[in-house]
Amino acid sequence: MRTAGPWALLATLATAAPSTAEVSFNRHIRPIMSDTCFRCHGPDKSARMAAMRLDLRDEAIKPTPTGVTPIVPGSPERSAIIQRIFSPDAARLMPPAYAHKTLTAEQKDLIRRWVAEGAKYEGHWAYQPMRPPPVPAVPGARVHNPVDAFIQARLAAEGLAPSPEADRRTLIRRVTLDLTGLPPTPQELEADTYEKVVDRLLASPGYAEKQALHWLDAVRYADTCGFHGDNPFPAWPYRDYVLRTFRDNKPFDVFTREQIAGDLLPGAGVEQKVASAFNRLNRTSAEGGLQPKEYLAKYAADRVRTVSAVWLGSTTGCAECHDHKFDPFLSRDFYALKAFFADIQETGLVPDKGAKAWGSVLSLPSDGQRRRLEELNRLLGPVEARKAPEIAWQFQRPLSATAIEGAKLTIYNDEPVETTALEAGSLVPDRKPGNGLIVAGGPNPDNETYTITLRPGEGVWTGLGLEIHPDESLPGVGVSRGADRFVMTEAEADLGGRKLEFGLASSNLTSQRAGLPEMAAIDGNGKTGWGVATYGETRRPLLVLWFAEKLRTGPESVLTVRLRHDSDYRRATIGRFRLALTAAEPPLLDPKKAKLEAERDILEAAIPKIVVTESAPPAVTRILPRGNWMDDSGEIVAPAIPAVFGKLDTAGRPATRLDLANWLVSPDNPLTSRVFVNRLWRQFFGAGLSKVLDDVGSQGEWPVHAELLDWLAAEFVTHGWDVKHVIRTIVLSHAYRQSSAANPALEERDPDNRLLARQSRFRLDAEIVRDVALGVSGLLVDKFGGPSVRPYQPDGYLSALNFPKREYSASRGEDLYRRGVYTHWQRTFLHPSLMTFDAPTREECTINRTTSNTPLQALVLLNDPTYVEAAQAFAGNILRDGGRSLDQKLDWAFLRAVGRKPIADERRILTGLHRKSLRRFGRDPQAAMTAVARAILNLHETITRN
């Protein structure tokens, strides 16, 4: 909850009234009272003091029980509030000293004048019915559409004039970055009229990727569950749904209904069910000791806060424990909104592994995957639970153990080994001889092959066993040297140079294989494998590789075993293990069937999945006194919209999430369209018309251009909730096209550019900063949609995560260079580059990102491996395509990075840097140009839209 309104920045724009003008309650008085009075004399009856309420006129003009009349319209001298705010007695002065609020002389005079003029109240601007205001008649060539008419009428009233249009290159770069988050090519800077450029950009996939960023912040989309172990959960198909929505310009009212109540829509299909994942994007916990009732209360409260912020721009979360102190939301309203979501089928403890992981989950196979899975199910029947047989093993003491990529394998036979492993839910330390234990250490390459030689002695063997020894020192779920699993892609063996064939593989694992079946260790495919990706799977996972023919060994026979780790997961290599041989009879399993079962397991793991909403009989919803989930004394409430907005007409039946969604986009709701277009405006001018995007209530800000906001909101609705139409209207306006250059007089008059006599300059969002570097360098992979990817991240960054321990495994190939919108979003440990550039964790709904400017950001641009690689690739392109002379190369580079050629000082500085770098790097042209490219990518202008 906010306790101080952001009014200082608007003191001259909103709260100051000319001495001859009538004082407006909404524009002048409400901001003052909201900041200094409503906390004790506002909507919250439990906090109200002296039985005095000032937010409602009828209450403010009637005497209190003690006979004091707060406001006597037309008579300041008889009004208690005037007497108290002008009191010379510090004990009677309002606001009191303990409130740490003071009124300026100007504010006191405004309140006195307002009372003298009759103390006329007005309904709060955001709650007024939506009616498009008349468009002012403003002559001039700079009025391209009604947006300009409203802004220029206000500028004229303030004695200001709009700025001239920016030059073409600046304007095309601005609109390209704003609409797609990517820089224009030199060819795009010159081609087509501005209107055609806008239409091309709005039709591009990049537009959807840029718009999705802001929506994903708002709905708290992430790839991990947030609480406890913060483990990955299936969510990315929802992001694809959002991308398709913006690309295809799905009407916003449809978008709303599908997310809040997609599962309740008549004939709901896959698209609507995927959209309903919105309700499941809140943080969840799998912590064994949690109180389910407490967490169900947390999940439901999160949904109320999110829906209220995203669609209502309201802080109804402040009413969870008491009536809202500033806005007309009762605690009852909070729980009535919560009751809409009481039908969502969920548990307080949401399992993060096993067959019941994540509750309601929908599989999304492609047509080909569906057909093959149906065929495999027909051939194999249902999955059979198998009990691992008891097998007698002869554990081996290796002759040698080596690794081809540099890891050091140490054999422990009689030497003691310290181990700390999970047993029966507890970590148990142990120290005993290794008896053939092999421990991997030293260098930790991305892929590795272990080669172990054994002298088993005379015998006849049917199978080779690989026993994994978990230890808490291993960062990958206690078994791997990295990643969040180990993946052994292939096991090979030979005897005296003769290759041995394996006919069957089994293990002692009884739970889901997660796409890592035993048979994958002997299928000859280097991209499949057997492994463990689940914490505490079993005390010691054991893979049994059954020989195709019985193996006979003599006293001097040497058996060589190779364990390959060639998967795309980096460092997913076994940390500790033993090898053993057995003479037991192989299980009665058909190898062909086993191969098909492995194929089915891998296929099922590859099919995308998504958490979805499923409806169940609604749980009882009570008002929780002071938000206490253990207190069941509160009144039972039914689903209802906040009382200030009236009631839903449901013909007597209980209201549902679909009723809520319909109301959110109905003419009866004055907030949704205003709130959404206000957020859109912020994207293109750096601040909303009302600056506090997530609070259009009393603690928010009166819009600087209130009539324009209402006109845009009405335009949005009357054009069928068409998002692209509103954006196109904004970016075609002269207000948007203006130069951002300021002059001293304008800076002094309107330092924050709220009147919009010019454009604004602001840093790009975190993901876009990286996208620009990749785009300029030519590394960016233009691929729309799909699973999340993992760019480079510092080693050890996830070391504090537990349940399970894990290590970050960066993607490979093209996935390293995808757009930022596809980056894996780890809530508790957000990618450090994104965090440095102010991306939110998305643990909660985020409507407005902050924008900072710190030295750390420059260090990221200079040293993050992604930016270093971008500089290297950019340098290579400059050398190959930039021309023969250094001046030509600098021109070429600047055009691609910032859309212009360098000025003389820039050319001189970069020429000097190039000369010094040539000397430093032994005349290596690639190294020298990389230094120049790093400097260009680090320019403030490169990461700024102007």
JSON list of N, CA and C in Angstrom, two decimals, residues 25 29 33 37-38 41 52-64 67-83 85 111-121:
[
{"chain": "A", "resi": 25, "resn": "PHE", "atom": "N", "xyz": [-12.32, 19.68, -7.30]},
{"chain": "A", "resi": 25, "resn": "PHE", "atom": "CA", "xyz": [-12.05, 18.66, -6.28]},
{"chain": "A", "resi": 25, "resn": "PHE", "atom": "C", "xyz": [-11.13, 17.57, -6.83]},
{"chain": "A", "resi": 29, "resn": "ILE", "atom": "N", "xyz": [-8.06, 19.09, -5.14]},
{"chain": "A", "resi": 29, "resn": "ILE", "atom": "CA", "xyz": [-8.27, 18.77, -3.73]},
{"chain": "A", "resi": 29, "resn": "ILE", "atom": "C", "xyz": [-8.07, 17.29, -3.43]},
{"chain": "A", "resi": 33, "resn": "MET", "atom": "N", "xyz": [-5.93, 15.59, -0.30]},
{"chain": "A", "resi": 33, "resn": "MET", "atom": "CA", "xyz": [-6.58, 14.83, 0.77]},
{"chain": "A", "resi": 33, "resn": "MET", "atom": "C", "xyz": [-6.15, 13.36, 0.76]},
{"chain": "A", "resi": 37, "resn": "CYS", "atom": "N", "xyz": [-5.00, 13.17, 4.25]},
{"chain": "A", "resi": 37, "resn": "CYS", "atom": "CA", "xyz": [-6.20, 13.07, 5.09]},
{"chain": "A", "resi": 37, "resn": "CYS", "atom": "C", "xyz": [-6.86, 11.71, 5.11]},
{"chain": "A", "resi": 38, "resn": "PHE", "atom": "N", "xyz": [-6.95, 11.05, 3.94]},
{"chain": "A", "resi": 38, "resn": "PHE", "atom": "CA", "xyz": [-7.79, 9.86, 3.82]},
{"chain": "A", "resi": 38, "resn": "PHE", "atom": "C", "xyz": [-7.31, 8.69, 4.67]},
{"chain": "A", "resi": 41, "resn": "HIS", "atom": "N", "xyz": [-9.17, 9.61, 7.72]},
{"chain": "A", "resi": 41, "resn": "HIS", "atom": "CA", "xyz": [-10.53, 10.13, 7.54]},
{"chain": "A", "resi": 41, "resn": "HIS", "atom": "C", "xyz": [-11.08, 9.72, 6.17]},
{"chain": "A", "resi": 52, "resn": "MET", "atom": "N", "xyz": [-14.80, 11.12, 11.61]},
{"chain": "A", "resi": 52, "resn": "MET", "atom": "CA", "xyz": [-14.81, 12.13, 10.54]},
{"chain": "A", "resi": 52, "resn": "MET", "atom": "C", "xyz": [-14.39, 11.47, 9.23]},
{"chain": "A", "resi": 53, "resn": "ARG", "atom": "N", "xyz": [-15.25, 11.58, 8.21]},
{"chain": "A", "resi": 53, "resn": "ARG", "atom": "CA", "xyz": [-14.95, 11.01, 6.90]},
{"chain": "A", "resi": 53, "resn": "ARG", "atom": "C", "xyz": [-14.99, 12.11, 5.86]},
{"chain": "A", "resi": 54, "resn": "LEU", "atom": "N", "xyz": [-13.89, 12.23, 5.10]},
{"chain": "A", "resi": 54, "resn": "LEU", "atom": "CA", "xyz": [-13.77, 13.36, 4.17]},
{"chain": "A", "resi": 54, "resn": "LEU", "atom": "C", "xyz": [-13.83, 12.95, 2.69]},
{"chain": "A", "resi": 55, "resn": "ASP", "atom": "N", "xyz": [-13.87, 11.65, 2.38]},
{"chain": "A", "resi": 55, "resn": "ASP", "atom": "CA", "xyz": [-13.86, 11.26, 0.97]},
{"chain": "A", "resi": 55, "resn": "ASP", "atom": "C", "xyz": [-15.25, 11.30, 0.35]},
{"chain": "A", "resi": 56, "resn": "LEU", "atom": "N", "xyz": [-16.31, 11.41, 1.18]},
{"chain": "A", "resi": 56, "resn": "LEU", "atom": "CA", "xyz": [-17.68, 11.51, 0.69]},
{"chain": "A", "resi": 56, "resn": "LEU", "atom": "C", "xyz": [-18.31, 12.82, 1.17]},
{"chain": "A", "resi": 57, "resn": "ARG", "atom": "N", "xyz": [-18.94, 13.57, 0.28]},
{"chain": "A", "resi": 57, "resn": "ARG", "atom": "CA", "xyz": [-19.48, 14.88, 0.66]},
{"chain": "A", "resi": 57, "resn": "ARG", "atom": "C", "xyz": [-20.55, 14.78, 1.74]},
{"chain": "A", "resi": 58, "resn": "ASP", "atom": "N", "xyz": [-21.47, 13.81, 1.57]},
{"chain": "A", "resi": 58, "resn": "ASP", "atom": "CA", "xyz": [-22.56, 13.70, 2.54]},
{"chain": "A", "resi": 58, "resn": "ASP", "atom": "C", "xyz": [-22.04, 13.47, 3.94]},
{"chain": "A", "resi": 59, "resn": "GLU", "atom": "N", "xyz": [-20.94, 12.73, 4.04]},
{"chain": "A", "resi": 59, "resn": "GLU", "atom": "CA", "xyz": [-20.35, 12.49, 5.36]},
{"chain": "A", "resi": 59, "resn": "GLU", "atom": "C", "xyz": [-19.58, 13.70, 5.85]},
{"chain": "A", "resi": 60, "resn": "ALA", "atom": "N", "xyz": [-18.90, 14.38, 4.93]},
{"chain": "A", "resi": 60, "resn": "ALA", "atom": "CA", "xyz": [-18.03, 15.48, 5.32]},
{"chain": "A", "resi": 60, "resn": "ALA", "atom": "C", "xyz": [-18.80, 16.72, 5.79]},
{"chain": "A", "resi": 61, "resn": "ILE", "atom": "N", "xyz": [-20.04, 16.89, 5.33]},
{"chain": "A", "resi": 61, "resn": "ILE", "atom": "CA", "xyz": [-20.77, 18.12, 5.69]},
{"chain": "A", "resi": 61, "resn": "ILE", "atom": "C", "xyz": [-21.74, 17.92, 6.85]},
{"chain": "A", "resi": 62, "resn": "LYS", "atom": "N", "xyz": [-21.79, 16.72, 7.40]},
{"chain": "A", "resi": 62, "resn": "LYS", "atom": "CA", "xyz": [-22.69, 16.52, 8.54]},
{"chain": "A", "resi": 62, "resn": "LYS", "atom": "C", "xyz": [-21.88, 16.51, 9.84]},
{"chain": "A", "resi": 63, "resn": "PRO", "atom": "N", "xyz": [-22.48, 16.94, 10.94]},
{"chain": "A", "resi": 63, "resn": "PRO", "atom": "CA", "xyz": [-21.75, 16.99, 12.21]},
{"chain": "A", "resi": 63, "resn": "PRO", "atom": "C", "xyz": [-21.36, 15.60, 12.67]},
{"chain": "A", "resi": 64, "resn": "THR", "atom": "N", "xyz": [-20.22, 15.50, 13.31]},
{"chain": "A", "resi": 64, "resn": "THR", "atom": "CA", "xyz": [-19.79, 14.25, 13.93]},
{"chain": "A", "resi": 64, "resn": "THR", "atom": "C", "xyz": [-20.53, 14.07, 15.25]},
{"chain": "A", "resi": 67, "resn": "GLY", "atom": "N", "xyz": [-20.41, 16.86, 17.61]},
{"chain": "A", "resi": 67, "resn": "GLY", "atom": "CA", "xyz": [-20.97, 18.16, 17.22]},
{"chain": "A", "resi": 67, "resn": "GLY", "atom": "C", "xyz": [-20.08, 18.98, 16.32]},
{"chain": "A", "resi": 68, "resn": "VAL", "atom": "N", "xyz": [-18.96, 18.42, 15.89]},
{"chain": "A", "resi": 68, "resn": "VAL", "atom": "CA", "xyz": [-18.04, 19.14, 15.00]},
{"chain": "A", "resi": 68, "resn": "VAL", "atom": "C", "xyz": [-18.45, 18.89, 13.55]},
{"chain": "A", "resi": 69, "resn": "THR", "atom": "N", "xyz": [-18.54, 19.97, 12.78]},
{"chain": "A", "resi": 69, "resn": "THR", "atom": "CA", "xyz": [-18.86, 19.83, 11.36]},
{"chain": "A", "resi": 69, "resn": "THR", "atom": "C", "xyz": [-17.58, 19.98, 10.55]},
{"chain": "A", "resi": 70, "resn": "PRO", "atom": "N", "xyz": [-17.12, 18.92, 9.89]},
{"chain": "A", "resi": 70, "resn": "PRO", "atom": "CA", "xyz": [-15.85, 19.01, 9.15]},
{"chain": "A", "resi": 70, "resn": "PRO", "atom": "C", "xyz": [-15.85, 20.12, 8.10]},
{"chain": "A", "resi": 71, "resn": "ILE", "atom": "N", "xyz": [-16.91, 20.14, 7.26]},
{"chain": "A", "resi": 71, "resn": "ILE", "atom": "CA", "xyz": [-16.95, 21.12, 6.17]},
{"chain": "A", "resi": 71, "resn": "ILE", "atom": "C", "xyz": [-18.33, 21.78, 6.16]},
{"chain": "A", "resi": 72, "resn": "VAL", "atom": "N", "xyz": [-18.32, 23.10, 6.20]},
{"chain": "A", "resi": 72, "resn": "VAL", "atom": "CA", "xyz": [-19.55, 23.88, 6.01]},
{"chain": "A", "resi": 72, "resn": "VAL", "atom": "C", "xyz": [-19.41, 24.58, 4.67]},
{"chain": "A", "resi": 73, "resn": "PRO", "atom": "N", "xyz": [-20.07, 24.07, 3.63]},
{"chain": "A", "resi": 73, "resn": "PRO", "atom": "CA", "xyz": [-19.88, 24.65, 2.30]},
{"chain": "A", "resi": 73, "resn": "PRO", "atom": "C", "xyz": [-20.14, 26.16, 2.29]},
{"chain": "A", "resi": 74, "resn": "GLY", "atom": "N", "xyz": [-19.21, 26.90, 1.68]},
{"chain": "A", "resi": 74, "resn": "GLY", "atom": "CA", "xyz": [-19.32, 28.35, 1.59]},
{"chain": "A", "resi": 74, "resn": "GLY", "atom": "C", "xyz": [-18.87, 29.09, 2.82]},
{"chain": "A", "resi": 75, "resn": "SER", "atom": "N", "xyz": [-18.48, 28.36, 3.87]},
{"chain": "A", "resi": 75, "resn": "SER", "atom": "CA", "xyz": [-18.11, 29.02, 5.13]},
{"chain": "A", "resi": 75, "resn": "SER", "atom": "C", "xyz": [-16.84, 28.41, 5.70]},
{"chain": "A", "resi": 76, "resn": "PRO", "atom": "N", "xyz": [-15.70, 28.80, 5.18]},
{"chain": "A", "resi": 76, "resn": "PRO", "atom": "CA", "xyz": [-14.44, 28.24, 5.68]},
{"chain": "A", "resi": 76, "resn": "PRO", "atom": "C", "xyz": [-14.24, 28.46, 7.17]},
{"chain": "A", "resi": 77, "resn": "GLU", "atom": "N", "xyz": [-14.63, 29.63, 7.65]},
{"chain": "A", "resi": 77, "resn": "GLU", "atom": "CA", "xyz": [-14.37, 29.94, 9.04]},
{"chain": "A", "resi": 77, "resn": "GLU", "atom": "C", "xyz": [-15.13, 29.03, 10.01]},
{"chain": "A", "resi": 78, "resn": "ARG", "atom": "N", "xyz": [-16.23, 28.42, 9.55]},
{"chain": "A", "resi": 78, "resn": "ARG", "atom": "CA", "xyz": [-17.02, 27.52, 10.40]},
{"chain": "A", "resi": 78, "resn": "ARG", "atom": "C", "xyz": [-16.68, 26.04, 10.16]},
{"chain": "A", "resi": 79, "resn": "SER", "atom": "N", "xyz": [-15.79, 25.79, 9.25]},
{"chain": "A", "resi": 79, "resn": "SER", "atom": "CA", "xyz": [-15.43, 24.41, 8.89]},
{"chain": "A", "resi": 79, "resn": "SER", "atom": "C", "xyz": [-14.26, 23.93, 9.74]},
{"chain": "A", "resi": 80, "resn": "ALA", "atom": "N", "xyz": [-14.46, 22.79, 10.37]},
{"chain": "A", "resi": 80, "resn": "ALA", "atom": "CA", "xyz": [-13.44, 22.28, 11.28]},
{"chain": "A", "resi": 80, "resn": "ALA", "atom": "C", "xyz": [-12.12, 22.00, 10.58]},
{"chain": "A", "resi": 81, "resn": "ILE", "atom": "N", "xyz": [-12.19, 21.52, 9.33]},
{"chain": "A", "resi": 81, "resn": "ILE", "atom": "CA", "xyz": [-10.93, 21.18, 8.66]},
{"chain": "A", "resi": 81, "resn": "ILE", "atom": "C", "xyz": [-10.09, 22.44, 8.42]},
{"chain": "A", "resi": 82, "resn": "ILE", "atom": "N", "xyz": [-10.74, 23.57, 8.13]},
{"chain": "A", "resi": 82, "resn": "ILE", "atom": "CA", "xyz": [-10.01, 24.82, 7.91]},
{"chain": "A", "resi": 82, "resn": "ILE", "atom": "C", "xyz": [-9.41, 25.29, 9.22]},
{"chain": "A", "resi": 83, "resn": "GLN", "atom": "N", "xyz": [-10.20, 25.18, 10.29]},
{"chain": "A", "resi": 83, "resn": "GLN", "atom": "CA", "xyz": [-9.69, 25.60, 11.59]},
{"chain": "A", "resi": 83, "resn": "GLN", "atom": "C", "xyz": [-8.46, 24.80, 11.98]},
{"chain": "A", "resi": 85, "resn": "ILE", "atom": "N", "xyz": [-6.34, 22.95, 9.94]},
{"chain": "A", "resi": 85, "resn": "ILE", "atom": "CA", "xyz": [-5.13, 23.03, 9.09]},
{"chain": "A", "resi": 85, "resn": "ILE", "atom": "C", "xyz": [-4.44, 24.38, 9.22]},
{"chain": "A", "resi": 111, "resn": "ILE", "atom": "N", "xyz": [-7.51, 24.50, -0.33]},
{"chain": "A", "resi": 111, "resn": "ILE", "atom": "CA", "xyz": [-8.61, 23.88, 0.42]},
{"chain": "A", "resi": 111, "resn": "ILE", "atom": "C", "xyz": [-9.57, 24.95, 0.93]},
{"chain": "A", "resi": 112, "resn": "ARG", "atom": "N", "xyz": [-9.02, 26.04, 1.43]},
{"chain": "A", "resi": 112, "resn": "ARG", "atom": "CA", "xyz": [-9.88, 27.13, 1.92]},
{"chain": "A", "resi": 112, "resn": "ARG", "atom": "C", "xyz": [-10.73, 27.70, 0.79]},
{"chain": "A", "resi": 113, "resn": "ARG", "atom": "N", "xyz": [-10.13, 27.95, -0.37]},
{"chain": "A", "resi": 113, "resn": "ARG", "atom": "CA", "xyz": [-10.88, 28.48, -1.51]},
{"chain": "A", "resi": 113, "resn": "ARG", "atom": "C", "xyz": [-11.97, 27.50, -1.94]},
{"chain": "A", "resi": 114, "resn": "TRP", "atom": "N", "xyz": [-11.62, 26.21, -1.95]},
{"chain": "A", "resi": 114, "resn": "TRP", "atom": "CA", "xyz": [-12.59, 25.19, -2.36]},
{"chain": "A", "resi": 114, "resn": "TRP", "atom": "C", "xyz": [-13.81, 25.18, -1.44]},
{"chain": "A", "resi": 115, "resn": "VAL", "atom": "N", "xyz": [-13.57, 25.24, -0.14]},
{"chain": "A", "resi": 115, "resn": "VAL", "atom": "CA", "xyz": [-14.69, 25.28, 0.81]},
{"chain": "A", "resi": 115, "resn": "VAL", "atom": "C", "xyz": [-15.51, 26.55, 0.60]},
{"chain": "A", "resi": 116, "resn": "ALA", "atom": "N", "xyz": [-14.83, 27.65, 0.40]},
{"chain": "A", "resi": 116, "resn": "ALA", "atom": "CA", "xyz": [-15.53, 28.92, 0.19]},
{"chain": "A", "resi": 116, "resn": "ALA", "atom": "C", "xyz": [-16.39, 28.88, -1.07]},
{"chain": "A", "resi": 117, "resn": "GLU", "atom": "N", "xyz": [-15.94, 28.13, -2.08]},
{"chain": "A", "resi": 117, "resn": "GLU", "atom": "CA", "xyz": [-16.69, 28.04, -3.34]},
{"chain": "A", "resi": 117, "resn": "GLU", "atom": "C", "xyz": [-17.82, 27.02, -3.27]},
{"chain": "A", "resi": 118, "resn": "GLY", "atom": "N", "xyz": [-18.03, 26.41, -2.11]},
{"chain": "A", "resi": 118, "resn": "GLY", "atom": "CA", "xyz": [-19.15, 25.50, -1.94]},
{"chain": "A", "resi": 118, "resn": "GLY", "atom": "C", "xyz": [-18.77, 24.05, -1.74]},
{"chain": "A", "resi": 119, "resn": "ALA", "atom": "N", "xyz": [-17.46, 23.78, -1.68]},
{"chain": "A", "resi": 119, "resn": "ALA", "atom": "CA", "xyz": [-16.99, 22.40, -1.42]},
{"chain": "A", "resi": 119, "resn": "ALA", "atom": "C", "xyz": [-17.68, 21.40, -2.34]},
{"chain": "A", "resi": 120, "resn": "LYS", "atom": "N", "xyz": [-17.57, 21.65, -3.63]},
{"chain": "A", "resi": 120, "resn": "LYS", "atom": "CA", "xyz": [-18.20, 20.75, -4.60]},
{"chain": "A", "resi": 120, "resn": "LYS", "atom": "C", "xyz": [-17.32, 19.51, -4.81]},
{"chain": "A", "resi": 121, "resn": "TYR", "atom": "N", "xyz": [-17.91, 18.36, -4.53]},
{"chain": "A", "resi": 121, "resn": "TYR", "atom": "CA", "xyz": [-17.22, 17.10, -4.74]},
{"chain": "A", "resi": 121, "resn": "TYR", "atom": "C", "xyz": [-17.46, 16.61, -6.17]}
]
